[in-house]
Short mmCIF file of C-alpha atoms and ligand atoms in Angstrom, two decimals:
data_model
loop_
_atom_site.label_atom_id
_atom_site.label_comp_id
_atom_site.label_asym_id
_atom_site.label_seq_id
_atom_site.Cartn_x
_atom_site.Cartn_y
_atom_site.Cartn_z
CA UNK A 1341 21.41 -27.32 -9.79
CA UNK A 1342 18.73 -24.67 -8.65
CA UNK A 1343 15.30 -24.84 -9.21
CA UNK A 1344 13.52 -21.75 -7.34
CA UNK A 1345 9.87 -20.35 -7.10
CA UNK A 1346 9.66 -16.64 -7.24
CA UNK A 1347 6.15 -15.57 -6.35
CA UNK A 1348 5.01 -11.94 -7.85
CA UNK A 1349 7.30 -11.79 -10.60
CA UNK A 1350 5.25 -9.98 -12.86
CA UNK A 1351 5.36 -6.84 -10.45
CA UNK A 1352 7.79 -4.18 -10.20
CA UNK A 1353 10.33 -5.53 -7.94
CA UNK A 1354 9.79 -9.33 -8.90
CA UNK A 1355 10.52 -8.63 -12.31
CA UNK A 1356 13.64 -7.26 -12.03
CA UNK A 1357 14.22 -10.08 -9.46
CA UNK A 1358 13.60 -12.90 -12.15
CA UNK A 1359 15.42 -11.22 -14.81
CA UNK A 1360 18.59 -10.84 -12.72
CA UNK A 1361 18.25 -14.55 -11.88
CA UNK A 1362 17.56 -16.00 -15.27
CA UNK A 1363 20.19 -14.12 -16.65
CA UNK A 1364 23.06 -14.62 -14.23
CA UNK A 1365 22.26 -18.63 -13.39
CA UNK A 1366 21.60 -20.16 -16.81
CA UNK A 1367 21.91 -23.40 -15.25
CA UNK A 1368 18.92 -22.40 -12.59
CA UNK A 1369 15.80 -23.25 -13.26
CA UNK A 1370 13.43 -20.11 -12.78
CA UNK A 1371 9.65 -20.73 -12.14
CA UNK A 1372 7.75 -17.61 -11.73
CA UNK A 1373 4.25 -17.67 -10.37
CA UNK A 1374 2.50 -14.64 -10.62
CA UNK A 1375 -1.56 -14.00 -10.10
CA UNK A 1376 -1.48 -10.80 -12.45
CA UNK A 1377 -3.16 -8.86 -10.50
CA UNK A 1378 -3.69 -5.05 -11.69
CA UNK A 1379 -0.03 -4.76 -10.67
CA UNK A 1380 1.39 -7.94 -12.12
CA UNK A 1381 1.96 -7.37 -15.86
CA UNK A 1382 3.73 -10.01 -18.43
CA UNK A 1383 5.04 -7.39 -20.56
CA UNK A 1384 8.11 -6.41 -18.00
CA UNK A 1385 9.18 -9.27 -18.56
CA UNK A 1386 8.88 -9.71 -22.40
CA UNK A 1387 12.68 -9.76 -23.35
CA UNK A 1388 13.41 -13.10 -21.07
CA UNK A 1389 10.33 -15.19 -21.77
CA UNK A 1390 11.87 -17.35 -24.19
CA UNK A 1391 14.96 -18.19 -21.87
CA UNK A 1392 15.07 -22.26 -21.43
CA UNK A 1393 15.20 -21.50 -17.98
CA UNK A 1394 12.52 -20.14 -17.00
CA UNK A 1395 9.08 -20.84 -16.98
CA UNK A 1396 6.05 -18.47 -16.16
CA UNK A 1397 2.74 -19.81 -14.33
CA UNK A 1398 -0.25 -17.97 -13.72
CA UNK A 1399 -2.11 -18.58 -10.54
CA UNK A 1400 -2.68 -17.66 -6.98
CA UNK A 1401 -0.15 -18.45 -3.74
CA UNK A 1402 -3.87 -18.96 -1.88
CA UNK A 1403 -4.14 -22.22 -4.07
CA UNK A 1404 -2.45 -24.90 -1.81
CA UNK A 1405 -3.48 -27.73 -4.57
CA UNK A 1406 -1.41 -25.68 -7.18
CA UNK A 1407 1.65 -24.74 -5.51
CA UNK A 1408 2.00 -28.33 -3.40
CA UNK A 1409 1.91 -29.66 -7.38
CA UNK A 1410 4.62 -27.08 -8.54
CA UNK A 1411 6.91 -28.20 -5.75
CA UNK A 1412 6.21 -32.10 -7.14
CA UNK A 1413 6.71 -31.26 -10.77
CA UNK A 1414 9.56 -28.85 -10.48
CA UNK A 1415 11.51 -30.34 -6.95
CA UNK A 1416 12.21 -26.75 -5.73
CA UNK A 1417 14.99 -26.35 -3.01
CA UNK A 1418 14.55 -22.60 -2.68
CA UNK A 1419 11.95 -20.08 -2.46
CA UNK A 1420 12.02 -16.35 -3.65
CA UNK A 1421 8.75 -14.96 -2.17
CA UNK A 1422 7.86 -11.11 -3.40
CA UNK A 1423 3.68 -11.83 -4.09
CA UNK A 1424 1.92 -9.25 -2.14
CA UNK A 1425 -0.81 -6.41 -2.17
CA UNK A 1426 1.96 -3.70 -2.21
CA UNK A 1427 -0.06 -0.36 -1.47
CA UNK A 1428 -0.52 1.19 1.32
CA UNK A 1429 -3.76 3.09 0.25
CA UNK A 1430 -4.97 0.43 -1.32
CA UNK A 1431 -5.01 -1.61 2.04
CA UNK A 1432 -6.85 1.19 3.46
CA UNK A 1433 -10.28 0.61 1.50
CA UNK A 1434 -9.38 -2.98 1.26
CA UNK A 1435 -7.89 -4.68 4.25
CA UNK A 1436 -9.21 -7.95 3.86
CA UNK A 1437 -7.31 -8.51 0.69
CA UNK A 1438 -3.71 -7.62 2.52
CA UNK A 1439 -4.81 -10.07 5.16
CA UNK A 1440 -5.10 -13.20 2.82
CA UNK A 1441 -2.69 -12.56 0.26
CA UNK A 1442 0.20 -11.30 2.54
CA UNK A 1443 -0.66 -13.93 5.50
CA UNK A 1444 -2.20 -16.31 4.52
CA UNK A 1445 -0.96 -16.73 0.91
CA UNK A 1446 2.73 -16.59 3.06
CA UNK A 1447 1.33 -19.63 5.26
CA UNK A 1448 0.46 -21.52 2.07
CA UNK A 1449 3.86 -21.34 1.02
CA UNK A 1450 5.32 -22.11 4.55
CA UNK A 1451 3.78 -24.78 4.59
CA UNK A 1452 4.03 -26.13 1.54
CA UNK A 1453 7.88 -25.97 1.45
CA UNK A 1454 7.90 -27.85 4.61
CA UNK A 1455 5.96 -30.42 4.01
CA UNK A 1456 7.55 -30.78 0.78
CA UNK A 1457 11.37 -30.30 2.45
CA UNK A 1458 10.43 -32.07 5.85
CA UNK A 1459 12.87 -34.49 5.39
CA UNK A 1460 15.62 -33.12 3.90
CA UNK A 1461 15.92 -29.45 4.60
CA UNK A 1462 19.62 -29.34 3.84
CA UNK A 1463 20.79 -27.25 0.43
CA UNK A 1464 16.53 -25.40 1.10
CA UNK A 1465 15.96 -22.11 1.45
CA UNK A 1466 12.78 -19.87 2.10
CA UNK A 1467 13.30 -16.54 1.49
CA UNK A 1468 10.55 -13.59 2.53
CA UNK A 1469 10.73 -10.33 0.72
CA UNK A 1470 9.50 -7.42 3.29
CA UNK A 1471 9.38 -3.91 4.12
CA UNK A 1472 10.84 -1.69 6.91
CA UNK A 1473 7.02 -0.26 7.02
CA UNK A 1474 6.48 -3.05 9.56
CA UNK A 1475 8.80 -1.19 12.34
CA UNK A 1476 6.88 1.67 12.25
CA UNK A 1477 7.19 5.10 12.13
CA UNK A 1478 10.63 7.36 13.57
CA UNK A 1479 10.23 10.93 14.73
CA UNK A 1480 13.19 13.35 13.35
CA UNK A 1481 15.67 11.05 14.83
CA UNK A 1482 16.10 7.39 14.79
CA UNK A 1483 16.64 4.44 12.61
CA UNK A 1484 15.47 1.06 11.84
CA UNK A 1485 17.67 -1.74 12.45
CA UNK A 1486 17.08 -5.94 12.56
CA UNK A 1487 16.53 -5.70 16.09
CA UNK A 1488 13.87 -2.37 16.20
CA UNK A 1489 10.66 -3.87 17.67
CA UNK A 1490 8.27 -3.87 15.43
CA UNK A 1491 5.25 -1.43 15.10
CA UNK A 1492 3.15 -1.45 11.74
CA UNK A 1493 0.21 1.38 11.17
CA UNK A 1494 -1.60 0.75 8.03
CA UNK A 1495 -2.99 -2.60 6.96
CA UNK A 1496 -0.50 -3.25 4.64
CA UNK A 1497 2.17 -2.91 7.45
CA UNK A 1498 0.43 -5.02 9.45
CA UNK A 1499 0.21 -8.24 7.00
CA UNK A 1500 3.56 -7.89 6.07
CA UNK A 1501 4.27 -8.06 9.95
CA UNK A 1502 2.51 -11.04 10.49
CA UNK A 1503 3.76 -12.78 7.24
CA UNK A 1504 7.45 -12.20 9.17
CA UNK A 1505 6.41 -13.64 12.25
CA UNK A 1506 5.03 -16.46 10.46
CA UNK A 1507 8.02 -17.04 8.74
CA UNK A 1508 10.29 -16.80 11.73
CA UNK A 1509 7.57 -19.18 13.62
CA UNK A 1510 8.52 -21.76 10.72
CA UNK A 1511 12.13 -21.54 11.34
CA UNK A 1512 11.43 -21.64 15.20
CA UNK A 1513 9.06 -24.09 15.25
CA UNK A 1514 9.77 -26.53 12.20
CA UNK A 1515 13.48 -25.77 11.56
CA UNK A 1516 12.40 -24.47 8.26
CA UNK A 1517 16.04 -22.43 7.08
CA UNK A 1518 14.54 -19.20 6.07
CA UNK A 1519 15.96 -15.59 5.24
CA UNK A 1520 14.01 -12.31 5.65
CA UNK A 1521 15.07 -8.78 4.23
CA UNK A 1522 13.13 -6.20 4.69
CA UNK A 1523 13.56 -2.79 2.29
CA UNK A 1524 12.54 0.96 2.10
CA UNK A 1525 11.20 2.41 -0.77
CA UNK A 1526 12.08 1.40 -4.04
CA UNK A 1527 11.90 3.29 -7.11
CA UNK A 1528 12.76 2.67 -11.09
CA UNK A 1529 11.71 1.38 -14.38
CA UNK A 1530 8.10 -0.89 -13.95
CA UNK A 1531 6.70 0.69 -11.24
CA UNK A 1532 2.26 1.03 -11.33
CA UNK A 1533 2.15 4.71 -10.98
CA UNK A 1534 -0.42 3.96 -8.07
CA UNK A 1535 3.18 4.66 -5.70
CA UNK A 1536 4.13 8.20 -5.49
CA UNK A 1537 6.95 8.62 -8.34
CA UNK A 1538 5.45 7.09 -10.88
CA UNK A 1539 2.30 8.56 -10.59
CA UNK A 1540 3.78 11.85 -10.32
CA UNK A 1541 6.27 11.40 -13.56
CA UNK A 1542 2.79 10.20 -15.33
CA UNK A 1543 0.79 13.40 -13.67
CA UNK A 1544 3.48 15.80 -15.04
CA UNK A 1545 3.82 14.36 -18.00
CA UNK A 1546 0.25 14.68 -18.61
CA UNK A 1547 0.33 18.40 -17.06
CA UNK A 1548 -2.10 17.09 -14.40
CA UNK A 1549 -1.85 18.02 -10.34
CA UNK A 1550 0.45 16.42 -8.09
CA UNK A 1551 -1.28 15.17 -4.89
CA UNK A 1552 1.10 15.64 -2.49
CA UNK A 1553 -0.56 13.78 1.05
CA UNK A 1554 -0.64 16.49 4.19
CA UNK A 1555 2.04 19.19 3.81
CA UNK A 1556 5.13 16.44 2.14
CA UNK A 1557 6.75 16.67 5.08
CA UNK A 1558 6.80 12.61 5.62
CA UNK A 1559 10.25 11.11 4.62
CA UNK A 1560 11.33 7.99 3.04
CA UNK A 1561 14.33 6.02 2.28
CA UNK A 1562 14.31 5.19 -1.56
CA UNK A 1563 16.69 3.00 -3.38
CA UNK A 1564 17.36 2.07 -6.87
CA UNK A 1565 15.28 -1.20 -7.94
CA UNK A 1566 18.21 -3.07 -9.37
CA UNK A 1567 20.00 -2.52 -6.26
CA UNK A 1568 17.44 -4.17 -4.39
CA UNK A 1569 17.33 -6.91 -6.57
CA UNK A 1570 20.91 -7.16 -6.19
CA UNK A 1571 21.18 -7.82 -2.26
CA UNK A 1572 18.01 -10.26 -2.78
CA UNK A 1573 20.71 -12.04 -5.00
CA UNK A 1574 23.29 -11.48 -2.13
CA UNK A 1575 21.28 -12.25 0.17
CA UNK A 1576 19.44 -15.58 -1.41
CA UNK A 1577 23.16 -16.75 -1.87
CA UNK A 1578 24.81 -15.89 1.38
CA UNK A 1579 22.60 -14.81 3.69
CA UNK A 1580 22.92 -16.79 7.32
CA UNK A 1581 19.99 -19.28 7.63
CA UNK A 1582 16.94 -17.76 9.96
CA UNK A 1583 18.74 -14.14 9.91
CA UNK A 1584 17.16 -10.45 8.96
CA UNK A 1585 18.77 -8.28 6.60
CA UNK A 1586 17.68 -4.21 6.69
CA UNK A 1587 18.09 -3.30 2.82
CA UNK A 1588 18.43 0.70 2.33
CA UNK A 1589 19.76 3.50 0.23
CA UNK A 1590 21.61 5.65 2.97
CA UNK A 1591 18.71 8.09 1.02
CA UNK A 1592 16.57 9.98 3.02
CA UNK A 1593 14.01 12.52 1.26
CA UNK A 1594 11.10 14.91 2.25
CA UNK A 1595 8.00 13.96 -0.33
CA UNK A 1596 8.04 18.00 -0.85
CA UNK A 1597 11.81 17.78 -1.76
CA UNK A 1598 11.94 14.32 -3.46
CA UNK A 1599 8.78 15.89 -5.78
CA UNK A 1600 10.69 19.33 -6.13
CA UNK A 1601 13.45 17.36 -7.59
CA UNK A 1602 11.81 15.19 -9.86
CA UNK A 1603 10.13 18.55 -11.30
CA UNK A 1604 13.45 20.26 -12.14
CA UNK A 1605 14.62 16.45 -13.59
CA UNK A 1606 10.92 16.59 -15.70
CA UNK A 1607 11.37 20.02 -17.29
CA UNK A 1608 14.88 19.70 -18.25
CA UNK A 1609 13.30 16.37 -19.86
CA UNK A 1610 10.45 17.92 -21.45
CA UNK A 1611 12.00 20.62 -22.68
CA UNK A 1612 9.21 22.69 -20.40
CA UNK A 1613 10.03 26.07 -19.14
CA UNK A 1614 11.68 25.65 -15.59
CA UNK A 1615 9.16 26.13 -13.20
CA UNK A 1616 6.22 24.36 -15.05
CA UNK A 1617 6.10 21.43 -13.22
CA UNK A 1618 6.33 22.72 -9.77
CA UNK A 1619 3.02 24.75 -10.33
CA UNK A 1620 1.14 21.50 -10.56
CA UNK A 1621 2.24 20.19 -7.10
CA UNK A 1622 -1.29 20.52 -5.18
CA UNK A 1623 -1.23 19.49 -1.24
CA UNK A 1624 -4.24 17.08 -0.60
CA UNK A 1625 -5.96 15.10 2.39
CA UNK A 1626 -3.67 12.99 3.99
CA UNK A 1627 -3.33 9.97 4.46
CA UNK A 1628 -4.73 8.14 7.56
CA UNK A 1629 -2.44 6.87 9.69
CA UNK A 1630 0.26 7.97 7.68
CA UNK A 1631 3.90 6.99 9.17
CA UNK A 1632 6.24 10.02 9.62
CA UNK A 1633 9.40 8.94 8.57
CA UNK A 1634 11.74 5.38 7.51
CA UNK A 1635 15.11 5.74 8.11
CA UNK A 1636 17.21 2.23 7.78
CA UNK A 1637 20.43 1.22 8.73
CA UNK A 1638 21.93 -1.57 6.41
CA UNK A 1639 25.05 -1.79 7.99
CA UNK A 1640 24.47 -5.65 8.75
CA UNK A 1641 24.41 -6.78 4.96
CA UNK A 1642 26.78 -3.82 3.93
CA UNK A 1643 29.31 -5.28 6.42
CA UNK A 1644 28.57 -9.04 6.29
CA UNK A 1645 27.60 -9.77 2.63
CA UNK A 1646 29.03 -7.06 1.18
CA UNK A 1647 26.44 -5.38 -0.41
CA UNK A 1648 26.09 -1.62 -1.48
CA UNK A 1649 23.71 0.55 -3.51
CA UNK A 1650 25.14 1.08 -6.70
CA UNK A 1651 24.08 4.64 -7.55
CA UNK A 1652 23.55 8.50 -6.68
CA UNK A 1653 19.43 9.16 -5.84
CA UNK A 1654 19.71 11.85 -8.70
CA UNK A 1655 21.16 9.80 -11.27
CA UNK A 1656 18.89 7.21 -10.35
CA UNK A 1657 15.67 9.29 -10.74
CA UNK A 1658 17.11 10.46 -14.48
CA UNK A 1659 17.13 6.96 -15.33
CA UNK A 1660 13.59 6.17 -13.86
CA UNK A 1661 12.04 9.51 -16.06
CA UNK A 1662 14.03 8.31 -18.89
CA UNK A 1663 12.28 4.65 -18.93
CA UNK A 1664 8.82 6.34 -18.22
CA UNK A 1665 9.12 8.75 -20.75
CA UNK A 1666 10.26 5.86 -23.42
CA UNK A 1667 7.88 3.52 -22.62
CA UNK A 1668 4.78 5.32 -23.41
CA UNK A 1669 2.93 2.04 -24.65
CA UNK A 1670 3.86 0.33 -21.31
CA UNK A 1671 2.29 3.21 -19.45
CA UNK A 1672 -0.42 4.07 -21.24
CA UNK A 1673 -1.62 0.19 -20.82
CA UNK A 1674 -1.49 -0.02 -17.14
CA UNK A 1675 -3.57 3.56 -17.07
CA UNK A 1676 -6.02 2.70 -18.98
CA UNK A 1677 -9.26 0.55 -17.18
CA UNK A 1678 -9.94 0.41 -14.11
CA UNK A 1679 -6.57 2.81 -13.04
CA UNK A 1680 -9.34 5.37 -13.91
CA UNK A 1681 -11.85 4.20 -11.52
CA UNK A 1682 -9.11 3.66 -8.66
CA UNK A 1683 -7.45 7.31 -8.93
CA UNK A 1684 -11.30 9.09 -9.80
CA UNK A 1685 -12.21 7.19 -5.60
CA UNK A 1686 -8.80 7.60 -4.38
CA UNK A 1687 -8.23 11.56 -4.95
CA UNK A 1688 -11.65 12.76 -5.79
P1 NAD B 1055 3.79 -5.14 -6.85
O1 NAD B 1055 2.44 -4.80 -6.30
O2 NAD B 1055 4.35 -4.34 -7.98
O3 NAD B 1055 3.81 -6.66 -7.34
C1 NAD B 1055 3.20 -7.70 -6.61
C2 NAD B 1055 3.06 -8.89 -7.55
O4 NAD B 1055 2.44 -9.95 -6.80
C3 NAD B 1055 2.17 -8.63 -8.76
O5 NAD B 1055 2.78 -9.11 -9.92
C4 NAD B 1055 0.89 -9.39 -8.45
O6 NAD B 1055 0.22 -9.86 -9.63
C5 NAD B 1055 1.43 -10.53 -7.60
N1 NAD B 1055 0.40 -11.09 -6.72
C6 NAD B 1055 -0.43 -10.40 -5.90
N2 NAD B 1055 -1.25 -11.25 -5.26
C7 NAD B 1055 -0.90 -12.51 -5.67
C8 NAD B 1055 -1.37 -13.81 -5.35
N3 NAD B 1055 -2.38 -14.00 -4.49
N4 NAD B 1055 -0.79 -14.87 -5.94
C9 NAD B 1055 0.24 -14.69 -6.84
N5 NAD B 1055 0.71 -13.48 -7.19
C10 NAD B 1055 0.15 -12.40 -6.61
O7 NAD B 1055 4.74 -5.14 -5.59
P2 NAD B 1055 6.29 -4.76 -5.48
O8 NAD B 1055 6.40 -3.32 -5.20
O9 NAD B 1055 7.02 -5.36 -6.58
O10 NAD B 1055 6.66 -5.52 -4.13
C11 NAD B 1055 7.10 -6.88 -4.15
C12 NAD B 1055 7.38 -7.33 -2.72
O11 NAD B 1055 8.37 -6.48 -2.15
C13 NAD B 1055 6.16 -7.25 -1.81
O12 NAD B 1055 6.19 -8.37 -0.96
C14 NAD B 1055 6.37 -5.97 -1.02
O13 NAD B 1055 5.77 -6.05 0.24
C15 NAD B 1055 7.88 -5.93 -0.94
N6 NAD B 1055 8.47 -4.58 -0.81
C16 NAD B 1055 8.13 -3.60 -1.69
C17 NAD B 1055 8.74 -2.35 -1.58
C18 NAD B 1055 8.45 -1.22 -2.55
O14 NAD B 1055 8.94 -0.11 -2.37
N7 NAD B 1055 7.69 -1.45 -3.61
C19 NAD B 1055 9.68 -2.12 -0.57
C20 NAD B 1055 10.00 -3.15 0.30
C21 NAD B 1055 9.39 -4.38 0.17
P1 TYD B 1056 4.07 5.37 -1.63
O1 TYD B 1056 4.79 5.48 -2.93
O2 TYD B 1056 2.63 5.00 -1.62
O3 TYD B 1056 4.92 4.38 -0.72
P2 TYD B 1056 4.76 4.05 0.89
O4 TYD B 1056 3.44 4.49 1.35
O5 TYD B 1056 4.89 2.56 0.88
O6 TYD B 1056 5.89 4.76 1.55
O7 TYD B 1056 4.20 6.76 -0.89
C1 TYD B 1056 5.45 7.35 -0.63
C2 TYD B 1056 5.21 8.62 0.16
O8 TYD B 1056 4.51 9.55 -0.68
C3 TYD B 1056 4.31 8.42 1.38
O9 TYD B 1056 4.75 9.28 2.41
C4 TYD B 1056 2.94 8.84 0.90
C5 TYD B 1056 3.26 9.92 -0.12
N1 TYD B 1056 2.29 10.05 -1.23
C6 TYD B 1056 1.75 11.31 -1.54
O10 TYD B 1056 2.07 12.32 -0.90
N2 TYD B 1056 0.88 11.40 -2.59
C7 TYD B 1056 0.50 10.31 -3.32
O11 TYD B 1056 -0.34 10.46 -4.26
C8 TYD B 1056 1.06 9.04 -3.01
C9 TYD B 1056 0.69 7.81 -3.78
C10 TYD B 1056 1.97 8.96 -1.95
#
């Protein structure tokens, strides 16, 4: 029997996280605690809430009195932990925020589990959810692998970089058994169209301008959401104890050419003269600090555990238009409020 916490569940990549898990392990018991924060939103995960297994709580990883009590009432022996401030320009205006959700909202949890485990850390598990932002940035050549020192730019980076060590420390230090992956880009169905696809499917779709930072020259490795959530599965399961997993899609794209792409995909979709949507691409301030390129080699869980991304980049980005074009409602909630007020300051 499994009883697991998965912080940030309401988000994009928690959600798909919690409905793989309720779904596959009907005996598990799923508890998902989620702040909702402007990215955490209830209604991704509106076809599983009435599982038996699973059981949403609202409230903050910061609150030590609440999560020491979920670990009494619920006897957790493993941890799924994806709660974060996720955006890189966000952390930019707001750095403080990163700092004590990311680290110390990590620590919280740390330290919960092993107070709660300390004497009986056998059948445990603590497993971090992070990003290959923290190595850095690559020139044209180059790729990130477990054992790339690492290097974060932005504020975001940086908390997610200190969460890690953290976590490692606890391992170190405490013998706390631990797993850490840490994942490129992800992209699909749920996404706040704060991140660049969804914002630009949205912009498009509304026949507004596509801010495209500096001249789109950065690159990033995206992969499919569900395949991430699949190696979190793999890697929950039968990852080593205290061991790093690089999660990637072998998928390597220019923001110019990814956004190119995505136009041709929009058109065809929107029955729009081909050619329409590229005229709205618009190349704006970039952003500070801004990291060059991710590149990530995934060899170690492709190899070891087995693990593979399931789908073409192409195929994948139909599927993503498709679920923003069908779920209007969905998207038309999380733009309305005070989305306004963060993309009027962000690209005024
Ligand atoms: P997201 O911003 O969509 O979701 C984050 C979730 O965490 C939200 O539901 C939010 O309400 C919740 N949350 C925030 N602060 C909280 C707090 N103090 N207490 C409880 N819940 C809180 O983020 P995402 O894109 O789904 O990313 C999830 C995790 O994966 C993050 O740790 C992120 O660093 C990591 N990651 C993301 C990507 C990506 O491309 N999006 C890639 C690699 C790793
Ligand atoms: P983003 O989706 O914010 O993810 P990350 O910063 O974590 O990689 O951005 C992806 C890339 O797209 C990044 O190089 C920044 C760029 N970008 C733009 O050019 N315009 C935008 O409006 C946004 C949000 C991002």
């Amino acid at each position: 029997m499994q009883s697991i916490l998965i912080t940030g569940g309401a988000g994009f990549i928690g959600s798909h996280v919690v409905r793989l898990f309720v779904t596959k392990y009907p005996d598990y018991k799923i508890v998902n605690l989620d702040k909702l924060t402007y990215a955490g939103n209830l209604q991704n995960l509106s076809d599983i809430e009435n599982q038996p297994n699973y059981k949403f709580v609202k409230g903050d990883i910061l609150d030590k009195e609440l999560i020491l009590n979920l670990f009494k009432e619920n006897n957790f022996n493993g941890v799924i932990h994806l709660a974060a401030e996720s955006h890189v320009d966000r952390s930019i205006t707001n750095p403080l925020e990163f700092a004590e959700t990311n680290i110390l909202g990590t620590m919280i949890l740390l330290n919960t589990a092993k107070e709660f485990w300390k004497n009986d850390f056998s059948n445990k598990r603590f497993y971090h959810i992070s990003t290959d932002e923290v190595y850095g940035s690559l020139g044209k050549d180059g790729i990130f692998t477990e054992s790339t020192p690492y290097s974060p730019h932005s504020p975001y980076s940086a908390s997610k970089a200190s969460s890690d060590h953290f976590v490692r420390a606890y391992h170190d230090t405490y013998g706390l058994p631990i797993v850490i992956s840490n994942c490129s880009n992800n992209y699909g169905a749920n996404q706040f169209p704060e991140k660049l696809i969804p914002l630009a499917i949205n912009n498009i779709k509304n026949s507004r301008t596509i801010p495209i930072y500096g001249k789109g020259e950065n690159v990033r490795d995206w992969l499919f959401v569900q395949d991430h959530a699949a190696a979190i599965d793999t890697i929950f399961h039968n990852g080593k104890n205290g061991e790093t997993y690089n999660i990637g899609g072998n998928n390597e794209w220019t923001n110019i050419d990814l956004i190119r792409l995505l136009c041709k995909i929009m058109d065809k979709k929107l029955e729009r003269e081909a050619g329409t949507s590229e005229k709205l691409i618009t190349f704006v301030k970039d952003r500070a600090g801004h990291d060059l390129r991710y590149a990530i080699d995934s060899s170690k869980l492709q190899n070891e555990l087995n693990w593979k991304p399931s789908l073409q980049f192409e195929e994948g980005l139909e599927k993503t238009v498709d679920w923003y074009l069908t779920n209007e409602k969905w998207l038309n909630n999380v733009v309305s409020g005070d989305y306004k007020n963060y993309y009027q300051k962000q690209y005024s």
